[in-house]
Amino acid sequence: MIDLRALRENPEPFRASQRARGADVDLVDRVIAADETRRQALAAFENLRAEQKQVSRSVGKASPEERPAILASAKELAEQVKAAEAASSAAAAELDDLARQFANLIEGAPSGGEEDYVVLRHEGGEPRDFAAEGFEPADHLAIGEGLDIIDTRRGAKVSGARFYYLKGWGMRLELALMTAALDAAVAHGFTPMTTPTLVTPQVMGGTGFLGAHSDEIYYLPADDLYLTGTSEVALAGYHADEILDLSAGPKRYMGWSTCYRREAGAAGKDTRGIIRVHQFNKAEMFSYCRPEDAEAEHARLLAMEEEMLALVELPYRVIDTAAGDLGSSAARKFDCEAWLPTQQRWMEVTSTSNCTTYQARRLAVRERREGGTSPVATLNGTLATTRWMVAILENHQQADGSVRVPEGLRPYLGGLEVIEPVGATA
């Protein structure tokens, strides 16, 4: 939720934010008008209610001759108060509906759409020159099938398109990634958590996921619950309706969960393999901090993501995502994209967003400070996910079909250095 007082007092930054996102700029004026209507309706209700109380108090002091007229006036006022209260509630609901359509105020993100990101830097060295090594790289699915560690055919047989099995060293490689992420998070002071993957509409909506892309979310109408596409949702709801003590610094959590996404808008995109699937595992960082500390906390989360990418020895680039490609909750977002040799493109593997106070306002997460309570800032970032296996398999493949295990993951795989091809079972 945006800061209505800030919008009312200085609407131009909000207009600029909407313009940069390619969103509806006129929404600013509609929200301001609805806020004025709400405040007028509330004032009218409160004035009538005060008058009603005054008249009610005068009944006992009135003479028998005056009392009938006063009672009639009180009755008429009661009807007026009831109508004014209904009008005030309706105006508040209208304002809330409009305000919830408003995306977060961007902070430093480039203007434009999906292709207007800014590349901040390249890391991890130059991508391998497979031609110089004398062989054509295979894609991750061909490698995975050759090693008998990924089975999409049986995944589709059991659950449909975009499902898969991870087998043997495939399952263990994913677990190694997640466990390495867990160790990294704990080393940086994060509290590890296994989170619920079903949440209420209030929590899902509070994090900003029930807007334009709500069709990407699995919904269970019989239970009125949503399957989460990231543990960010459950972690954001963890402290809903609470007042936090951040005097000792941010509260930092790492959620380990299975995630579910409908991929409703992904028809024809990344249909081969496990790049874009309906179910995957993810280690997600989440931080509650003071708004003035959010920018530094954002840099901290990005640095941790880059530590993990260095651990698995992937060439990657860091991009500053354009405003039009941000989720509604994010004020700014940095993505790390690993090189995908067989597609000659960069593929997103991590994302970290500064949501400022947007989610906290919706979920009533506050901090007690001098003069009262105020919303905190929330931030999130990916520390590892199943998709990383795509980049690991392709970048570390060898000419004989084997895959070299990055040194940073070997302790989690019993010291295994190479995953060797095996005969696939029928």
Short mmCIF file of N, CA and C in Angstrom, two decimals, residues 112 153 157 196:
data_model
loop_
_atom_site.label_atom_id
_atom_site.label_comp_id
_atom_site.label_asym_id
_atom_site.label_seq_id
_atom_site.Cartn_x
_atom_site.Cartn_y
_atom_site.Cartn_z
N GLY A 112 10.87 2.33 -18.35
CA GLY A 112 10.70 1.44 -19.50
C GLY A 112 10.18 0.07 -19.14
N ARG A 153 9.68 -36.83 -19.13
CA ARG A 153 8.66 -37.65 -19.80
C ARG A 153 7.72 -38.27 -18.77
N LYS A 157 3.77 -37.57 -17.73
CA LYS A 157 2.82 -38.68 -17.65
C LYS A 157 2.02 -38.62 -16.35
N PRO A 196 4.86 -22.32 5.48
CA PRO A 196 3.65 -22.85 4.84
C PRO A 196 3.65 -22.52 3.36
#
